[in-house]
Coordinates of C-alpha atoms and ligand atoms in Angstrom, one line a residue:
M1296 CA 0.0 0.0 0.0
N1297 CA 1.2 3.5 -0.9
I1298 CA 0.4 6.0 1.9
L1299 CA 0.9 9.7 1.3
L1300 CA 1.6 11.6 4.6
L1301 CA 0.4 15.2 4.6
A1302 CA 1.4 16.6 7.9
G1303 CA 0.4 20.2 7.2
D1304 CA 0.4 23.0 9.7
G1305 CA 0.5 23.8 13.4
I1306 CA 0.4 20.6 15.5
G1307 CA 0.0 18.6 12.2
P1308 CA 3.7 17.6 12.0
E1309 CA 4.0 17.0 15.7
I1310 CA 1.1 14.4 15.8
M1311 CA 2.1 12.9 12.4
A1312 CA 5.5 12.0 13.9
E1313 CA 3.8 9.9 16.5
A1314 CA 1.7 8.1 13.8
E1315 CA 4.9 7.4 12.0
K1316 CA 6.3 5.8 15.2
V1317 CA 3.3 3.4 15.2
I1318 CA 3.8 2.6 11.5
A1319 CA 7.4 1.7 12.3
A1320 CA 6.5 -0.3 15.4
L1321 CA 4.1 -2.4 13.5
A1322 CA 6.6 -2.9 10.6
L1323 CA 3.7 -2.3 8.3
P1324 CA 4.4 -3.3 4.7
V1325 CA 3.7 0.2 3.3
D1326 CA 5.5 2.7 1.1
L1327 CA 5.4 6.2 2.6
D1328 CA 5.6 9.4 0.6
R1329 CA 5.3 13.0 1.8
A1330 CA 4.2 16.3 0.3
L1331 CA 3.5 19.9 1.3
V1332 CA 0.0 21.0 2.1
G1333 CA -1.8 23.9 3.7
G1334 CA 0.1 26.9 5.0
A1335 CA 3.3 25.0 4.7
A1336 CA 2.7 24.7 1.0
C1337 CA 1.5 28.3 0.7
A1338 CA 4.8 29.5 2.2
A1339 CA 6.9 27.3 -0.1
T1340 CA 4.9 27.4 -3.4
G1341 CA 2.2 30.1 -3.0
H1342 CA -0.6 27.6 -3.2
P1343 CA -2.2 25.5 -0.4
L1344 CA -2.6 22.4 -2.6
P1345 CA 0.2 22.4 -5.2
A1346 CA -0.3 20.3 -8.3
E1347 CA 2.4 17.9 -7.2
T1348 CA 0.7 17.2 -3.9
L1349 CA -2.7 16.6 -5.6
A1350 CA -1.0 14.3 -8.1
K1351 CA 0.6 12.3 -5.3
A1352 CA -2.8 12.1 -3.5
K1353 CA -4.5 10.8 -6.6
A1354 CA -1.8 8.2 -7.0
A1355 CA -1.8 7.0 -3.4
D1356 CA -3.9 4.2 -2.0
A1357 CA -4.5 6.2 1.2
I1358 CA -3.7 9.6 2.6
L1359 CA -2.9 10.3 6.2
F1360 CA -3.5 13.9 6.9
G1361 CA -2.5 16.0 9.9
A1362 CA -4.2 19.4 9.8
V1363 CA -4.1 22.7 7.9
G1364 CA -4.7 26.2 9.0
D1365 CA -2.2 29.0 9.7
P1366 CA -3.0 32.4 11.1
R1367 CA -0.4 33.9 8.8
F1368 CA -2.7 33.1 5.9
D1369 CA -6.1 33.9 7.5
N1370 CA -6.6 37.1 5.4
V1371 CA -5.4 36.0 2.0
E1372 CA -8.0 35.5 -0.8
R1373 CA -10.2 32.5 0.1
H1374 CA -9.0 30.3 -2.7
L1375 CA -5.5 30.6 -1.3
R1376 CA -6.3 29.9 2.3
P1377 CA -4.6 26.8 3.8
E1378 CA -8.1 25.2 4.5
Q1379 CA -8.7 25.1 0.7
A1380 CA -6.2 22.2 0.6
I1381 CA -8.4 19.9 2.6
L1382 CA -11.5 21.0 0.8
G1383 CA -9.8 20.6 -2.5
L1384 CA -8.6 17.1 -1.7
R1385 CA -12.1 16.1 -0.6
A1386 CA -13.6 17.4 -3.8
E1387 CA -10.9 16.3 -6.2
L1388 CA -10.8 12.7 -4.8
G1389 CA -14.6 12.5 -4.5
L1390 CA -14.4 11.8 -0.8
F1391 CA -18.1 12.3 0.0
A1392 CA -18.5 10.2 3.1
N1393 CA -16.9 11.3 6.3
L1394 CA -17.0 8.8 9.2
R1395 CA -16.5 10.3 12.6
P1396 CA -16.8 7.7 15.4
A1397 CA -17.1 8.8 19.1
K1398 CA -16.9 6.3 21.9
L1399 CA -16.1 6.8 25.5
F1400 CA -12.8 5.1 26.3
S1401 CA -12.8 3.2 29.6
G1402 CA -11.1 5.4 32.2
L1403 CA -12.2 8.7 30.7
E1404 CA -15.6 8.7 32.5
D1405 CA -14.5 11.7 34.5
S1406 CA -12.9 13.5 31.6
S1407 CA -16.1 14.1 29.7
A1408 CA -17.8 17.4 29.8
L1409 CA -20.9 15.4 30.7
R1410 CA -21.7 13.5 33.9
P1411 CA -19.9 10.1 34.0
E1412 CA -23.1 8.1 33.8
V1413 CA -24.3 10.1 30.8
A1414 CA -20.9 9.8 29.0
S1415 CA -20.4 6.1 29.6
A1416 CA -23.2 5.3 27.2
I1417 CA -21.6 7.1 24.2
D1418 CA -20.8 4.8 21.2
L1419 CA -21.9 6.6 18.1
L1420 CA -20.9 7.2 14.5
I1421 CA -21.4 10.5 12.7
V1422 CA -21.7 10.0 9.0
R1423 CA -21.1 13.5 7.6
E1424 CA -21.7 14.3 3.9
L1425 CA -18.5 15.9 2.7
N1426 CA -18.8 17.0 -0.9
G1427 CA -21.8 19.3 -0.9
D1428 CA -24.0 21.7 1.2
V1429 CA -23.2 25.3 1.8
Y1430 CA -19.5 24.4 1.7
F1431 CA -19.4 23.9 -2.1
G1432 CA -22.3 26.1 -3.3
E1433 CA -21.9 29.5 -5.0
K1434 CA -20.5 32.0 -2.6
G1435 CA -19.4 35.6 -2.7
T1436 CA -19.8 39.1 -1.5
R1437 CA -22.0 41.6 -3.4
T1438 CA -23.4 45.0 -3.0
T1439 CA -27.2 45.3 -2.5
A1440 CA -29.4 47.9 -4.2
S1441 CA -29.1 50.0 -1.1
G1442 CA -25.3 49.9 -1.3
E1443 CA -24.7 47.5 1.6
R1444 CA -22.1 44.7 1.4
Q1445 CA -23.7 41.3 1.5
G1446 CA -22.1 37.9 1.9
Y1447 CA -23.8 34.8 0.6
D1448 CA -23.2 31.0 0.4
I1449 CA -25.8 28.9 -1.4
M1450 CA -26.9 25.8 0.5
S1451 CA -28.0 22.9 -1.8
Y1452 CA -28.1 19.1 -2.0
S1453 CA -29.1 17.2 -5.1
E1454 CA -30.9 13.9 -4.6
S1455 CA -28.1 11.8 -5.8
E1456 CA -25.8 13.4 -3.3
V1457 CA -28.2 12.6 -0.5
R1458 CA -28.9 9.1 -1.7
R1459 CA -25.3 8.0 -1.8
I1460 CA -24.5 9.3 1.7
A1461 CA -27.8 7.7 3.0
H1462 CA -26.7 4.3 1.6
V1463 CA -23.3 4.7 3.4
A1464 CA -25.1 5.5 6.7
F1465 CA -27.7 2.7 6.4
K1466 CA -25.0 0.2 5.7
A1467 CA -23.0 1.4 8.7
A1468 CA -26.1 1.2 10.9
A1469 CA -26.9 -2.3 9.6
G1470 CA -23.4 -3.4 10.8
R1471 CA -23.8 -1.7 14.2
N1472 CA -26.9 -1.4 16.4
K1473 CA -29.3 -0.9 13.5
R1474 CA -30.5 2.6 14.4
L1475 CA -30.0 5.6 12.1
C1476 CA -30.9 9.2 13.1
S1477 CA -31.0 11.6 10.2
V1478 CA -30.3 15.2 11.3
D1479 CA -31.6 18.1 9.4
K1480 CA -33.5 21.4 9.6
A1481 CA -36.5 20.4 7.5
N1482 CA -38.8 22.7 9.5
V1483 CA -37.0 25.7 7.8
L1484 CA -34.8 24.7 4.9
E1485 CA -35.9 23.3 1.5
T1486 CA -32.5 21.6 1.3
S1487 CA -33.3 19.7 4.4
Q1488 CA -36.8 18.8 3.3
L1489 CA -35.3 17.1 0.2
W1490 CA -32.7 15.5 2.3
R1491 CA -35.4 14.0 4.6
D1492 CA -37.5 12.9 1.6
V1493 CA -34.6 11.1 0.0
V1494 CA -33.4 9.4 3.2
I1495 CA -36.9 8.1 3.7
E1496 CA -36.9 6.7 0.1
V1497 CA -33.5 5.0 0.7
A1498 CA -34.8 3.5 4.0
A1499 CA -37.0 1.1 2.0
D1500 CA -33.8 -0.8 1.0
Y1501 CA -32.9 -1.3 4.7
P1502 CA -36.0 -2.7 6.5
D1503 CA -33.8 -3.9 9.4
V1504 CA -32.6 -0.4 10.3
A1505 CA -34.8 1.8 12.4
L1506 CA -34.8 5.3 11.0
A1507 CA -35.5 8.4 13.0
H1508 CA -35.3 12.1 12.1
M1509 CA -34.2 15.0 14.3
Y1510 CA -33.8 18.7 13.8
V1511 CA -30.3 19.8 14.2
D1512 CA -31.0 22.2 17.2
N1513 CA -32.6 19.3 19.1
A1514 CA -29.8 17.0 18.1
A1515 CA -27.2 19.4 19.6
M1516 CA -29.3 19.3 22.8
Q1517 CA -29.8 15.6 22.8
L1518 CA -26.1 15.0 22.2
V1519 CA -25.4 16.3 25.7
R1520 CA -28.7 15.3 27.3
N1521 CA -28.7 11.6 26.4
P1522 CA -25.9 10.8 23.8
G1523 CA -26.4 7.1 24.5
Q1524 CA -29.6 7.2 22.3
F1525 CA -27.5 7.6 19.1
D1526 CA -26.1 4.8 17.1
V1527 CA -25.4 6.2 13.6
V1528 CA -26.2 9.8 12.8
V1529 CA -26.3 10.9 9.2
T1530 CA -26.2 14.6 8.4
G1531 CA -25.0 17.3 6.0
N1532 CA -21.6 18.8 5.7
L1533 CA -22.1 21.9 8.0
F1534 CA -24.2 20.2 10.7
G1535 CA -21.8 17.3 10.8
D1536 CA -18.8 19.6 11.2
I1537 CA -20.4 21.2 14.2
L1538 CA -21.9 18.2 15.9
S1539 CA -18.7 16.2 15.6
D1540 CA -16.7 18.8 17.5
Q1541 CA -19.4 18.8 20.1
A1542 CA -19.3 15.0 20.3
S1543 CA -15.6 15.1 21.0
M1544 CA -16.0 16.9 24.3
C1545 CA -18.7 14.4 25.3
V1546 CA -15.9 11.7 25.2
G1547 CA -13.2 13.9 26.8
S1548 CA -11.2 15.8 24.2
I1549 CA -11.1 16.8 20.5
G1550 CA -7.7 15.2 20.5
L1551 CA -9.3 11.8 20.5
L1552 CA -11.6 11.8 17.5
A1553 CA -10.4 10.3 14.2
S1554 CA -12.1 10.3 10.9
A1555 CA -12.2 8.6 7.5
S1556 CA -13.2 10.3 4.3
L1557 CA -14.2 7.8 1.7
G1558 CA -15.5 7.8 -1.9
D1559 CA -16.6 5.0 -4.2
G1560 CA -13.4 2.9 -4.1
T1561 CA -11.1 1.9 -1.3
R1562 CA -8.9 5.0 -1.4
G1563 CA -9.5 7.3 1.5
L1564 CA -8.2 10.2 3.5
Y1565 CA -7.7 9.8 7.2
E1566 CA -7.4 12.7 9.7
P1567 CA -8.2 13.8 13.2
I1568 CA -11.4 15.9 13.3
H1569 CA -9.5 18.8 14.9
G1570 CA -7.5 21.5 13.3
S1571 CA -3.9 22.8 13.4
A1572 CA -4.4 24.2 17.0
P1573 CA -2.2 27.2 16.6
D1574 CA -2.6 28.1 20.3
I1575 CA -0.6 25.0 21.3
A1576 CA 1.6 24.4 18.2
G1577 CA 5.3 24.0 18.9
K1578 CA 4.8 23.2 22.6
G1579 CA 4.9 19.4 22.3
I1580 CA 1.6 19.1 24.2
A1581 CA -0.9 18.2 21.4
N1582 CA -2.7 14.9 21.9
P1583 CA -1.6 12.5 19.1
L1584 CA -4.2 9.9 19.7
A1585 CA -6.8 11.2 17.2
M1586 CA -4.0 11.0 14.6
I1587 CA -2.9 7.5 15.7
L1588 CA -6.6 6.4 15.6
S1589 CA -6.9 7.8 12.1
L1590 CA -4.1 5.5 11.1
A1591 CA -6.1 2.6 12.5
M1592 CA -9.1 3.7 10.4
L1593 CA -6.8 3.9 7.3
L1594 CA -5.6 0.3 7.8
R1595 CA -9.2 -0.9 8.3
H1596 CA -10.9 1.0 5.4
S1597 CA -8.2 1.3 2.8
G1598 CA -5.7 -1.4 3.8
G1599 CA -8.1 -4.2 4.6
D1600 CA -6.0 -4.8 7.7
E1601 CA -8.5 -5.2 10.5
A1602 CA -6.0 -7.0 12.7
N1603 CA -3.5 -4.1 12.9
A1604 CA -6.4 -1.5 13.1
A1605 CA -7.7 -3.4 16.1
R1606 CA -4.2 -3.7 17.6
I1607 CA -3.7 0.1 17.4
E1608 CA -7.1 0.8 18.9
A1609 CA -6.5 -1.7 21.7
A1610 CA -3.1 0.0 22.5
V1611 CA -4.7 3.4 22.7
A1612 CA -7.5 2.0 24.9
Q1613 CA -4.9 0.4 27.1
I1614 CA -2.8 3.5 27.7
L1615 CA -5.9 5.5 28.5
A1616 CA -7.0 2.8 30.9
D1617 CA -3.5 2.9 32.4
G1618 CA -4.0 6.6 33.2
C1619 CA -1.8 8.2 30.4
R1620 CA -3.1 11.7 29.9
G1621 CA -1.9 14.8 28.0
A1622 CA -2.7 18.4 28.9
D1623 CA -6.1 18.2 27.1
L1624 CA -7.2 15.5 29.5
G1625 CA -5.8 17.1 32.6
G1626 CA -2.5 15.3 32.6
T1627 CA 1.2 16.1 32.0
M1628 CA 2.3 13.7 29.2
G1629 CA 3.5 15.4 26.1
T1630 CA 2.9 14.5 22.5
A1631 CA 6.0 12.3 22.1
A1632 CA 5.5 10.5 25.5
L1633 CA 2.0 9.6 24.5
G1634 CA 3.2 8.2 21.1
D1635 CA 5.9 6.3 22.9
A1636 CA 3.3 4.9 25.3
V1637 CA 1.2 3.6 22.4
V1638 CA 4.3 2.0 20.9
A1639 CA 5.2 0.4 24.2
A1640 CA 1.6 -1.0 24.5
L1641 CA 1.9 -2.4 21.0
N1642 CA 5.2 -4.1 21.9
G1643 CA 4.1 -5.2 25.3
Ligands
NAD903 P1 -8.7 23.4 16.4 O1 -9.4 22.1 16.3 O2 -7.4 23.5 15.7 O3 -8.5 23.8 17.9 C1 -9.6 24.0 18.8 C2 -9.1 23.9 20.2 O4 -8.9 22.5 20.5 C3 -7.8 24.7 20.5 O5 -7.9 25.2 21.8 C4 -6.8 23.6 20.4 O6 -5.6 23.8 21.2 C5 -7.5 22.3 20.9 N1 -7.0 21.1 20.2 C6 -7.2 20.8 19.0 N2 -6.6 19.6 18.7 C7 -6.0 19.2 19.8 C8 -5.1 18.1 20.2 N3 -4.8 17.2 19.3 N4 -4.6 18.1 21.4 C9 -4.9 19.0 22.3 N5 -5.7 20.1 22.1 C10 -6.2 20.2 20.8 O7 -9.8 24.5 15.8 P2 -9.6 26.1 15.6 O8 -8.7 26.7 16.6 O9 -10.9 26.6 15.3 O10 -8.8 26.1 14.2 C11 -7.4 26.3 14.0 C12 -7.0 26.2 12.6 O11 -7.3 24.8 12.1 C13 -7.9 27.1 11.7 O12 -7.1 27.6 10.6 C14 -8.9 26.1 11.1 O13 -9.5 26.5 9.9 C15 -8.1 24.9 11.0 N6 -8.9 23.6 11.0 C16 -8.4 22.6 10.1 C17 -9.0 21.4 10.1 C18 -8.4 20.3 9.2 O14 -7.3 20.4 8.8 N7 -9.2 19.3 8.9 C19 -10.0 21.1 11.0 C20 -10.5 22.1 11.9 C21 -9.9 23.4 11.9
IPM904 C1 -13.0 19.8 9.6 C2 -12.6 21.2 9.5 C3 -12.8 21.6 8.0 C4 -14.3 21.5 7.7 C5 -12.3 23.0 7.6 C6 -10.9 23.2 8.0 C7 -12.4 23.3 6.2 O1 -13.4 22.0 10.3 O2 -12.4 18.9 9.0 O3 -13.8 19.4 10.5 O4 -15.1 22.5 8.0 O5 -14.7 20.5 7.2
MN905 MN1 -14.4 20.9 11.8

């Protein structure tokens, strides 16, 4: 398997180094390549997703991605912002299905922002649509008739886009606890009404999965009131972005949530759900576990290597059960020490 490592910005390179330790410890039969992306690529080439990086991504079997985002480039034209690199990769590679699992690790009951008995029940999967919605619609700034500046971003979903993500979500639910909650804002948005109608149509193919619908405002509330009610959640690009950051604090830290971005084939992009965390970059205190768990998802979904995926997840679970904690979880272990602990657990 050819894996392209895109470390990116901020804490990206710090956490990527720990994932590379795990690759080495498992002696995985993979070919690694590297390329510039995000602010690092802007600084070197003037573009966040250079043609060479995109070509390497298209040629790779899987991409392990750190994070992009650099305050130095926050005010450049939008198409040159570091974040365009990840949006461009998702679009160019047709990665429309973003899987974001959240489960409470044993030992982290008191690290959740929720009460332990509420947090203990969390074992959910957010299936976030990744190629559409307000993210990829027409956008711009214009001047109204009265001379005011006005920003706009068009929200839309076509039925084929909804249908393909619905199939991914129903299949995921069929392989789990057979409950699917579709989250939308159909009481206000036409985009959401079409979303809901199409999800209901697709449900006919999955009679064993119980489908429910929830408005996104209620879903945000239910996620902290009773997160144990959720098995698989399917939602659009923007709602999924927001709800997954929220889910991360329900299980203790955003530094724990991994993701897989998949298309029609086995090629995928794997990344933590968090960003480049400029506030802690360079301090050696970022939690590398979401990055390491993203490697596990890579092995499972693109590598067909369930055994090593499960080994990595078990090692992460073990070090957390043993009390290993970084600053984000109220502990003192740094990025490298946490990576070393995972490697020790793999070898132990
Ligand atoms: P962020 O996720 O980078 O950080 C939010 C907060 O969580 C910060 O306080 C940060 O220190 C903390 N945090 C994040 N990851 C952590 C980790 N592994 N360990 C410990 N603490 C962690 O979100 P933000 O601050 O809103 O965005 C920063 C930059 O990252 C922006 O440029 C944004 O656009 C970008 N971003 C990129 C991605 C991506 O590459 N996929 C995702 C989200 C945000
Ligand atoms: C994420 C990020 C991205 C998103 C940004 C950086 C474009 O927040 O991966 O969750 O909004 O999808
Ligand atoms: Mn996000």
